[in-house]
CSV table of N, CA, C and O in Angstrom, one decimal:
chain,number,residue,atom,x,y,z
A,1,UNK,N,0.8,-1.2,0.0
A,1,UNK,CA,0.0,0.0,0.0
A,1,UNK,C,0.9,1.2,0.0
A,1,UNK,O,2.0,1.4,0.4
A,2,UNK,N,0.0,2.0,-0.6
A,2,UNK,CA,1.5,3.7,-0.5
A,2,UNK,C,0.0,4.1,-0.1
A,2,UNK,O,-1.1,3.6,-0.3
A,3,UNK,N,0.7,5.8,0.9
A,3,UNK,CA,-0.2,6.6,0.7
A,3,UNK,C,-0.5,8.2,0.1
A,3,UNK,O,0.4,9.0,-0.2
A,4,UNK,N,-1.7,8.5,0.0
A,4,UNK,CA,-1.8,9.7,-0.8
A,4,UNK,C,-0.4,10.5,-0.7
A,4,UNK,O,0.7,10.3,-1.3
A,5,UNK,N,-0.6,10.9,-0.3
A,5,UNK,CA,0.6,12.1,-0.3
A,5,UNK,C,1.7,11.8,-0.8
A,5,UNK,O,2.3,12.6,-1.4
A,6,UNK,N,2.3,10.1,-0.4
A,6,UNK,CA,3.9,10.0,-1.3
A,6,UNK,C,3.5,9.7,-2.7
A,6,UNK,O,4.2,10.1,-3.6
A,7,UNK,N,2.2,8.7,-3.1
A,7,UNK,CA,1.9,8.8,-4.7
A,7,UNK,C,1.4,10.4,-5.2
A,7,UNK,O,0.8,10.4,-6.3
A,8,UNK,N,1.7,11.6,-4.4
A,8,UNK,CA,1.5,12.4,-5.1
A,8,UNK,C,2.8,12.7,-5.5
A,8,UNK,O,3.1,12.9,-6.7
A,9,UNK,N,3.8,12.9,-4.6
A,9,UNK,CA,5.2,13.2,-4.6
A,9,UNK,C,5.5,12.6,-6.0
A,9,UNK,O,5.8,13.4,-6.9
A,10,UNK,N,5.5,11.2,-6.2
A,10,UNK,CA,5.7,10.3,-6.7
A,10,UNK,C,5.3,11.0,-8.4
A,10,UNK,O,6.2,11.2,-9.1
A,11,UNK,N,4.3,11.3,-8.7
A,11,UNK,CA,3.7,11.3,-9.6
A,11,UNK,C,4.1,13.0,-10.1
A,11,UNK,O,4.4,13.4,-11.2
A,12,UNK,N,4.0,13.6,-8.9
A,12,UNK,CA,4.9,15.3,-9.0
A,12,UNK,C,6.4,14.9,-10.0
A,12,UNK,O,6.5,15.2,-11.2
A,13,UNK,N,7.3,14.3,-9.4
A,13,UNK,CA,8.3,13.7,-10.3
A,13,UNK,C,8.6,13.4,-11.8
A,13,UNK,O,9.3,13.8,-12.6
A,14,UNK,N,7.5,12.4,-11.7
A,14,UNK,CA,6.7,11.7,-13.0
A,14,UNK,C,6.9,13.2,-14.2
A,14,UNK,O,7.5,13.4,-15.3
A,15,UNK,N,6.1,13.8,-13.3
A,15,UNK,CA,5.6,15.0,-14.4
A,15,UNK,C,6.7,16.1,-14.9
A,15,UNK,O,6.7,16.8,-15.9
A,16,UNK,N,7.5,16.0,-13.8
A,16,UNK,CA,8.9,16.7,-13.9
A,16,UNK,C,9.8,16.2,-15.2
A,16,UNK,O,10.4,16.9,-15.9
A,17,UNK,N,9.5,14.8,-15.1
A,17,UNK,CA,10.7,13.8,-16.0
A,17,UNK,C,10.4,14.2,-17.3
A,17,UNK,O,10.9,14.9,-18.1
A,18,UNK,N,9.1,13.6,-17.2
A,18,UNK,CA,8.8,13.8,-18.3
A,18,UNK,C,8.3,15.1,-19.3
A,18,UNK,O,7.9,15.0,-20.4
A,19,UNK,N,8.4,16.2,-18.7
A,19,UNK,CA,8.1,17.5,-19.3
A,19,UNK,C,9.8,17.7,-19.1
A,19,UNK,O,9.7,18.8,-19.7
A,20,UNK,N,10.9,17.6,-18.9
A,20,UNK,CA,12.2,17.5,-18.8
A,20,UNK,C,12.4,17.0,-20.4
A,20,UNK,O,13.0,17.7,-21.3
A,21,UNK,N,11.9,15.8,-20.5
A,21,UNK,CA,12.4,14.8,-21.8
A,21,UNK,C,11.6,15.1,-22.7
A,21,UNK,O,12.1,14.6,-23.7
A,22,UNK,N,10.5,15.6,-23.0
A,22,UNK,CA,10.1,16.3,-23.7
A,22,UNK,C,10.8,17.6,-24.6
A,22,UNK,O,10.8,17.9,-25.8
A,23,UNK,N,11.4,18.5,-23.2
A,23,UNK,CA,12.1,19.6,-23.6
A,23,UNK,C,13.3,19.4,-24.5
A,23,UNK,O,13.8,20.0,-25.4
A,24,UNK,N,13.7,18.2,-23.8
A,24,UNK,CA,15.2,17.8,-24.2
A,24,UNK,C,15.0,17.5,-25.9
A,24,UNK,O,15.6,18.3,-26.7
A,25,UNK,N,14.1,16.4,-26.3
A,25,UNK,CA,13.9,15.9,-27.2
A,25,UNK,C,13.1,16.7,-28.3
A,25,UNK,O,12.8,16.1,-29.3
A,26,UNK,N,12.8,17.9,-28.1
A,26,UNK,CA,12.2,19.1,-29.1
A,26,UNK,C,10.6,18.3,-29.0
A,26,UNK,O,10.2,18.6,-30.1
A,27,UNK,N,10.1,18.0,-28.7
A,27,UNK,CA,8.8,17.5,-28.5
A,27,UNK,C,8.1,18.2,-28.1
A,27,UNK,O,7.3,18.6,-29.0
A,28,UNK,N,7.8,18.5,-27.0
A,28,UNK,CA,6.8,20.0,-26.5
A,28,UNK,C,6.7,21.2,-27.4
A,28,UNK,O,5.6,21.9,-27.4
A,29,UNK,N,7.9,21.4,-28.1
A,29,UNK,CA,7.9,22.7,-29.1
A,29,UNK,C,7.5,22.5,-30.6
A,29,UNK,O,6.8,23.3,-31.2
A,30,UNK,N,8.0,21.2,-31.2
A,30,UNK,CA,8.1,21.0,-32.9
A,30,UNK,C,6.5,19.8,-33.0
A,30,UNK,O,5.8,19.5,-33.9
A,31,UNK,N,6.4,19.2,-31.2
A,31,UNK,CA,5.8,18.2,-31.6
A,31,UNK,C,6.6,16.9,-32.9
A,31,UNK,O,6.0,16.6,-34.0
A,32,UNK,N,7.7,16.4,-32.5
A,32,UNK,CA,8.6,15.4,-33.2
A,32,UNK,C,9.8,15.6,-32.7
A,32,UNK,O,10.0,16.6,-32.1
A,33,UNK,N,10.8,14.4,-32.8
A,33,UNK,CA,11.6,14.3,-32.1
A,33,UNK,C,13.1,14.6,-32.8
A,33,UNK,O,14.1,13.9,-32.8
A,34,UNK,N,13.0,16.2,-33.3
A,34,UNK,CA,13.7,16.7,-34.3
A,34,UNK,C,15.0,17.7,-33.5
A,34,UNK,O,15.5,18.8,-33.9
A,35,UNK,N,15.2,17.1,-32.3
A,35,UNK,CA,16.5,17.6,-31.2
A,35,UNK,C,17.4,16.4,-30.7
A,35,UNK,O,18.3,16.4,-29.9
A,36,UNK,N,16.7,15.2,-31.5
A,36,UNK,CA,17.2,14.2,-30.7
A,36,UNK,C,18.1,13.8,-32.6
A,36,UNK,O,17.6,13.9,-33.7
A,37,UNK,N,20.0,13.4,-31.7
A,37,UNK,CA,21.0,13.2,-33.1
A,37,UNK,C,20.9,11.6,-32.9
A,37,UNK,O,21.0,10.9,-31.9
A,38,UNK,N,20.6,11.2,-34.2
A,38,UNK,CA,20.7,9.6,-34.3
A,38,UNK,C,21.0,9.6,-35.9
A,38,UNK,O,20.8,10.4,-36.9
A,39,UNK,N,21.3,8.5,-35.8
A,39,UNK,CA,22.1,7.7,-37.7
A,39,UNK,C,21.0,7.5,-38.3
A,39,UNK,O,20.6,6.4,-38.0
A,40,UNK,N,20.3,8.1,-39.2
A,40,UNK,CA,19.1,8.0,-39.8
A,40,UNK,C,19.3,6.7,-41.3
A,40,UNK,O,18.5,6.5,-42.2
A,41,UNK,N,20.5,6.1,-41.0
A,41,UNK,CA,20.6,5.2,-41.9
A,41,UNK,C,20.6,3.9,-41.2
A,41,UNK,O,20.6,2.9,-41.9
A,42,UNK,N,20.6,3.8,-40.0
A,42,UNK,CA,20.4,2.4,-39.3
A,42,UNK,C,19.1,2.1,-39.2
A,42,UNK,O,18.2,2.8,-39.1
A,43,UNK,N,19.1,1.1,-39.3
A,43,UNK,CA,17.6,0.7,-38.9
A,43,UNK,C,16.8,0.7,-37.9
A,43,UNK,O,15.7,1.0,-37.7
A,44,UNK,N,18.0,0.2,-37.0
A,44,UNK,CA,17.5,-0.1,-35.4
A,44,UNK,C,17.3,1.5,-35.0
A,44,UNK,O,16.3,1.7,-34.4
A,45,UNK,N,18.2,2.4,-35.2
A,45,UNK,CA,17.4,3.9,-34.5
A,45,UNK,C,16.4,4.2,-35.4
A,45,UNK,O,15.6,4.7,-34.7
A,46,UNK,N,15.9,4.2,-36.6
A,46,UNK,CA,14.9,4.9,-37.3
A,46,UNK,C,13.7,3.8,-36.4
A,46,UNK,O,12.6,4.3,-36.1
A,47,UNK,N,13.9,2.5,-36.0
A,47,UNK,CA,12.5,2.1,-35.6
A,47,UNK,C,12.2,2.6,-34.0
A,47,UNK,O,11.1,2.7,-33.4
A,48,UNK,N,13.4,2.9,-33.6
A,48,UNK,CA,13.3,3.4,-31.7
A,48,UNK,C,12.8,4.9,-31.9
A,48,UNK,O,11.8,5.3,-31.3
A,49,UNK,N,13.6,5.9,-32.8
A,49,UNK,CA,12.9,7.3,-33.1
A,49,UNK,C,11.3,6.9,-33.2
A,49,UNK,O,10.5,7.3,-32.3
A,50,UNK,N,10.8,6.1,-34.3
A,50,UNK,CA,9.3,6.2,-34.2
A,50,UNK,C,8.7,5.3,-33.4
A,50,UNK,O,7.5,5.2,-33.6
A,51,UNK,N,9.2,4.5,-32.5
A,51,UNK,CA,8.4,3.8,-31.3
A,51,UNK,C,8.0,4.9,-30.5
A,51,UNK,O,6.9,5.3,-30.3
A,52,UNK,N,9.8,5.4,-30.0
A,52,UNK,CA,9.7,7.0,-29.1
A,52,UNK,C,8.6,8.1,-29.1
A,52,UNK,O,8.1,8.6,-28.1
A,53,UNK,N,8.2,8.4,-30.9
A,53,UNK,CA,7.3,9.0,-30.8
A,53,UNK,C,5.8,8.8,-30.6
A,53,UNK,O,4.9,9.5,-30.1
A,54,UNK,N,5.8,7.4,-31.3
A,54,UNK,CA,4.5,6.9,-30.2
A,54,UNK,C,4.6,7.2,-28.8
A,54,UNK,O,3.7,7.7,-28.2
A,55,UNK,N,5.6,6.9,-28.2
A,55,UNK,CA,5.6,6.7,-27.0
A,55,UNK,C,5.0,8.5,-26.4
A,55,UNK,O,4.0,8.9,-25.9
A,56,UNK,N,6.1,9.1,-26.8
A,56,UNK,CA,5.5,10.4,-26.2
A,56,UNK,C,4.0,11.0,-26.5
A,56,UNK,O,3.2,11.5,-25.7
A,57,UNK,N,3.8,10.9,-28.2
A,57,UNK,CA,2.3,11.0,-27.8
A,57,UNK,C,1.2,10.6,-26.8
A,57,UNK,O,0.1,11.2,-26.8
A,58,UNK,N,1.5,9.7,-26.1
A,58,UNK,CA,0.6,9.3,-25.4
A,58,UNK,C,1.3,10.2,-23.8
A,58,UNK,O,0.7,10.6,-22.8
A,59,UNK,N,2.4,10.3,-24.3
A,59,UNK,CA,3.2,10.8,-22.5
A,59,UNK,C,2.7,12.3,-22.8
A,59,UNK,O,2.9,13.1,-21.9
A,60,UNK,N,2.0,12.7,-23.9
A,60,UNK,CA,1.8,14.2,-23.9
A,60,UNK,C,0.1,14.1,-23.0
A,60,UNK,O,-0.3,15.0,-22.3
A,61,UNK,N,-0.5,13.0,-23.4
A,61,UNK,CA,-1.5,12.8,-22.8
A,61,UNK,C,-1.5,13.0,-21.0
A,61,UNK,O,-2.4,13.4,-20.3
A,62,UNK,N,-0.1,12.4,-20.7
A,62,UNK,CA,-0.1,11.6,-19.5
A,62,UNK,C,0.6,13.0,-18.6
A,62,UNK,O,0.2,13.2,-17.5
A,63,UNK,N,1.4,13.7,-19.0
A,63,UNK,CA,1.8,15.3,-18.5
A,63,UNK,C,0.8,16.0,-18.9
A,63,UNK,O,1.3,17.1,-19.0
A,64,UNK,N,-0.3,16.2,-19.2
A,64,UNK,CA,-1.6,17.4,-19.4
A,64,UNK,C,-2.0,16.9,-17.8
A,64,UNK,O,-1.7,17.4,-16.7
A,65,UNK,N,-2.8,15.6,-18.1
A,65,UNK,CA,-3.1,14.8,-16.8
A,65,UNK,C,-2.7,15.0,-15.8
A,65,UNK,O,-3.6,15.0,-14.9
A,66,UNK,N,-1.6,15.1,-15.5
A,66,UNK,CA,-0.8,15.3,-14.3
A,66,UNK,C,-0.8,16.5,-14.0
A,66,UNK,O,-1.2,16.7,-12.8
A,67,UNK,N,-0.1,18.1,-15.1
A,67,UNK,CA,-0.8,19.0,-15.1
A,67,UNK,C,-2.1,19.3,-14.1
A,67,UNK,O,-2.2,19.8,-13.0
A,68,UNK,N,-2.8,18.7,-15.0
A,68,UNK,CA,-4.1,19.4,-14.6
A,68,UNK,C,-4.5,19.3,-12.9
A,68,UNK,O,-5.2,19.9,-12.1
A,69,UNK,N,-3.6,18.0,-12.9
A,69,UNK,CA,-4.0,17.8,-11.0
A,69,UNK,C,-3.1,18.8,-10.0
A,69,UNK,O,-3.4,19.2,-8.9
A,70,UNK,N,-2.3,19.0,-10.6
A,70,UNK,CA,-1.8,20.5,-9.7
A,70,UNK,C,-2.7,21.7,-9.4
A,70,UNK,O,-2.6,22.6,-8.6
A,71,UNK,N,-3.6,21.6,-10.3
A,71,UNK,CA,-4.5,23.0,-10.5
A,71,UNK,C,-5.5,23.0,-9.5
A,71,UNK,O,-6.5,22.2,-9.4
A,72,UNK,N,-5.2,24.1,-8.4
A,72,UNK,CA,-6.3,23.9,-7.5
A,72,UNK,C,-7.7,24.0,-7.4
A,72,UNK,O,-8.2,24.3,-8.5
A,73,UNK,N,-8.6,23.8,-6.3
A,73,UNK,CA,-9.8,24.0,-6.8
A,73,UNK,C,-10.4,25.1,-6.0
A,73,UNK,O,-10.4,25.0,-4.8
A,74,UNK,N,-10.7,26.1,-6.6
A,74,UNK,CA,-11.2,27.4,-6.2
A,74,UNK,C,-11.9,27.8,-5.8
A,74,UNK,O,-11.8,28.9,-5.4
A,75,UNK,N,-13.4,27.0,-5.8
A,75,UNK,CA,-14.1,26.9,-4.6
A,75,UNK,C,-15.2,25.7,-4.6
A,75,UNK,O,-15.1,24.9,-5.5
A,76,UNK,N,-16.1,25.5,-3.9
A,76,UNK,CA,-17.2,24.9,-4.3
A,76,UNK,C,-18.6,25.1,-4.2
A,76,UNK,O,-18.7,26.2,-3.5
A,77,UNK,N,-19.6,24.6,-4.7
A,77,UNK,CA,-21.0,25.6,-4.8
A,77,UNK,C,-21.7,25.0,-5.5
A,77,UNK,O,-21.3,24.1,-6.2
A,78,UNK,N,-23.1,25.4,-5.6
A,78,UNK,CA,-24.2,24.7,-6.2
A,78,UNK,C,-24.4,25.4,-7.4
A,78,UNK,O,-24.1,26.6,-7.1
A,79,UNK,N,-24.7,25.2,-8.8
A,79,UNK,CA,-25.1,25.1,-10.1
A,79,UNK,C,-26.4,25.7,-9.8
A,79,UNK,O,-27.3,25.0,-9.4
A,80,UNK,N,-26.8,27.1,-9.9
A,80,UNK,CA,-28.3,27.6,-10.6
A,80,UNK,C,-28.5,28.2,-11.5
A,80,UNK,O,-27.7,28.7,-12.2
A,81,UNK,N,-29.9,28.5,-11.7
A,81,UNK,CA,-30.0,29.3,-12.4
A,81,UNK,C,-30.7,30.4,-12.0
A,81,UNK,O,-31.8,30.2,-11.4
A,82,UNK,N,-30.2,31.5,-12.2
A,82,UNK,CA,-30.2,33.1,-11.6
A,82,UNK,C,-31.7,33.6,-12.4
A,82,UNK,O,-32.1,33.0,-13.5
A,83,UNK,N,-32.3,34.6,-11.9
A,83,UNK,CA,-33.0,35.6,-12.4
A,83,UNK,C,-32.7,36.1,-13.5
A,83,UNK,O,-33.6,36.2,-14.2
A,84,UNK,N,-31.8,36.5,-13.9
A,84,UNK,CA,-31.8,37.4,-15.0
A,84,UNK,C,-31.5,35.9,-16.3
A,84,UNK,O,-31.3,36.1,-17.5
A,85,UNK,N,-31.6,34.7,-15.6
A,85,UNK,CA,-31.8,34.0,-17.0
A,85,UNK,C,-30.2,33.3,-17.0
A,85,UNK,O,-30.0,32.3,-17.5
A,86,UNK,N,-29.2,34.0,-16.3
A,86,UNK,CA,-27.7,32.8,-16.4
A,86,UNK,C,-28.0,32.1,-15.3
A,86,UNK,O,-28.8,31.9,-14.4
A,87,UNK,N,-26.6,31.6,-16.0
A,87,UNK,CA,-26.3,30.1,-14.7
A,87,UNK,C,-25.4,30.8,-13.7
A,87,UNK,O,-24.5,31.4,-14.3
A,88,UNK,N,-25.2,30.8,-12.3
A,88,UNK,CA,-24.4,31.0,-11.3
A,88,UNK,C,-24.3,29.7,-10.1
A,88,UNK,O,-24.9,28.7,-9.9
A,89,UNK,N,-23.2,30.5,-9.5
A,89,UNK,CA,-23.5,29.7,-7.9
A,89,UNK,C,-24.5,30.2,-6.9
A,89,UNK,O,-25.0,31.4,-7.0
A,90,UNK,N,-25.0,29.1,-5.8
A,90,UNK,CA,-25.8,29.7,-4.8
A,90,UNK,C,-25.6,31.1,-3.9
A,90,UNK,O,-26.2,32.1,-3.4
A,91,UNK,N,-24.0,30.4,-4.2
A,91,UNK,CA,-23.4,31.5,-2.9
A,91,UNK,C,-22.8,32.9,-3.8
A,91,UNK,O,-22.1,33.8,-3.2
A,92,UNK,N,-23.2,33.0,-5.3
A,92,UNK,CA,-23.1,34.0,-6.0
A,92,UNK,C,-21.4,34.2,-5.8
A,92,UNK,O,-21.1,35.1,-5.1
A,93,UNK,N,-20.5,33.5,-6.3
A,93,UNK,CA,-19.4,34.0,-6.1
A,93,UNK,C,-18.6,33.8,-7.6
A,93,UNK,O,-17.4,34.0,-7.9
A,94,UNK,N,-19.7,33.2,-8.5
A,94,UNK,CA,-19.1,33.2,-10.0
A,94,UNK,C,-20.5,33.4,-10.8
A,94,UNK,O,-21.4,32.8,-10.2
A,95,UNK,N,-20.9,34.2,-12.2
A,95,UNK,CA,-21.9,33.7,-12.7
A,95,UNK,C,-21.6,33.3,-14.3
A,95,UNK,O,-20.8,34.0,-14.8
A,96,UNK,N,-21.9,32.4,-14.9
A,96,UNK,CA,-21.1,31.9,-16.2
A,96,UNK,C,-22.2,32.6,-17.2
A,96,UNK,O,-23.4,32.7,-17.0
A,97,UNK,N,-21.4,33.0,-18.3
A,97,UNK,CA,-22.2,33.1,-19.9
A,97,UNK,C,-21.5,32.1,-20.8
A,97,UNK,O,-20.6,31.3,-20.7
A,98,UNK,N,-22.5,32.5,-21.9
A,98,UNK,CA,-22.6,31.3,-23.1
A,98,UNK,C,-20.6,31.9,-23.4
A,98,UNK,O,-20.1,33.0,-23.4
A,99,UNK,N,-19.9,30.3,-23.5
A,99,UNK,CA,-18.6,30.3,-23.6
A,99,UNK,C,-17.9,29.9,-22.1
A,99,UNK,O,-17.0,29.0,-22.0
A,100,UNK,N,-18.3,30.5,-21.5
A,100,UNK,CA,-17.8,30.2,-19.9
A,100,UNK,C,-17.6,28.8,-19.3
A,100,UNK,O,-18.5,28.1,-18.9
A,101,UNK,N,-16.4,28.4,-19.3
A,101,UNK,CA,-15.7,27.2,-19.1
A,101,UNK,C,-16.2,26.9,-17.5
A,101,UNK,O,-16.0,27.7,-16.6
A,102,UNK,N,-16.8,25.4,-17.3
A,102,UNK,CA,-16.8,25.4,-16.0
A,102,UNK,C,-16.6,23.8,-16.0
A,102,UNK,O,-16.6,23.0,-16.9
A,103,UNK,N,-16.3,23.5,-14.8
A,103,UNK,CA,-16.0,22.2,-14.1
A,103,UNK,C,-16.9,21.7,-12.5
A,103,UNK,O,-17.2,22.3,-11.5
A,104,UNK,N,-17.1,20.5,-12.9
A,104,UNK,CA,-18.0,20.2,-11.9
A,104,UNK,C,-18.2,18.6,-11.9
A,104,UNK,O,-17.9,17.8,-12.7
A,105,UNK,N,-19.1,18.4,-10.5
A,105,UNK,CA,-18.9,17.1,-9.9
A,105,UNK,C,-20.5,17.4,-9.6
A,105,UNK,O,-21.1,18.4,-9.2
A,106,UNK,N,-21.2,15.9,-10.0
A,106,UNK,CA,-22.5,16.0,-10.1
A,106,UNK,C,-22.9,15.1,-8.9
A,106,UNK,O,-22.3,14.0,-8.8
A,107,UNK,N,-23.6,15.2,-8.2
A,107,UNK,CA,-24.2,14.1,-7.3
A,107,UNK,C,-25.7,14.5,-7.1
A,107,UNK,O,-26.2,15.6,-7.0
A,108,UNK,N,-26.2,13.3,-7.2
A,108,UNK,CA,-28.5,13.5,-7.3
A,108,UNK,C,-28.5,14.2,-5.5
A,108,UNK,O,-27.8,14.0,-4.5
A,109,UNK,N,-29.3,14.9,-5.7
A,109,UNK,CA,-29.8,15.6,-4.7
A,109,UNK,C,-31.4,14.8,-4.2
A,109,UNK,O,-32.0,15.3,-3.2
């Protein structure tokens, strides 16, 4: 068993490494792995360059992810709808228009 807090540590790292080897490897910027020097006439690196880039497409998925869990949550509140016809919170401390990005956790009342 591990607990919360050292698999966050754990996963903080993760996200380090790999946004590291991304930078290294021109990936984050060109999107391809056009910083990394290899013998483009071997075989064996031309097939590990394009495994690699499978690989990282998916690690670009896996550092957003991780990303995104650093981002704190800023407050919490109930979903209505207001008088004048928008959507807000109960406690009036945000009200959203058409475009207005929101995030939420639903549970039946």
């Amino acid at each position: 068993m591990i607990e919360l807090k050292k698999l966050n540590g754990e996963m903080e790292d993760l996200r380090v490494q790999i946004s590291e080897m991304m930078d290294e490897t021109g990936y984050k910027e060109y999107e391809d792995m056009s910083e990394v020097v290899y013998d483009e006439t071997n075989p064996d690196d031309l097939q590990k360059i394009e495994e690699y880039m499978r690989i990282f497409y998916v690690l670009s998925d896996v550092l957003s992810n991780l990303s995104y869990l650093k981002r704190p949550i800023l407050f919490e509140d109930t979903l209505i709808l207001r008088p004048d016809g928008r959507y807000g919170t109960r406690k009036e401390e945000m009200y959203y228009t058409s475009g207005s990005g929101i995030e939420g956790a639903w549970k039946n009342v």
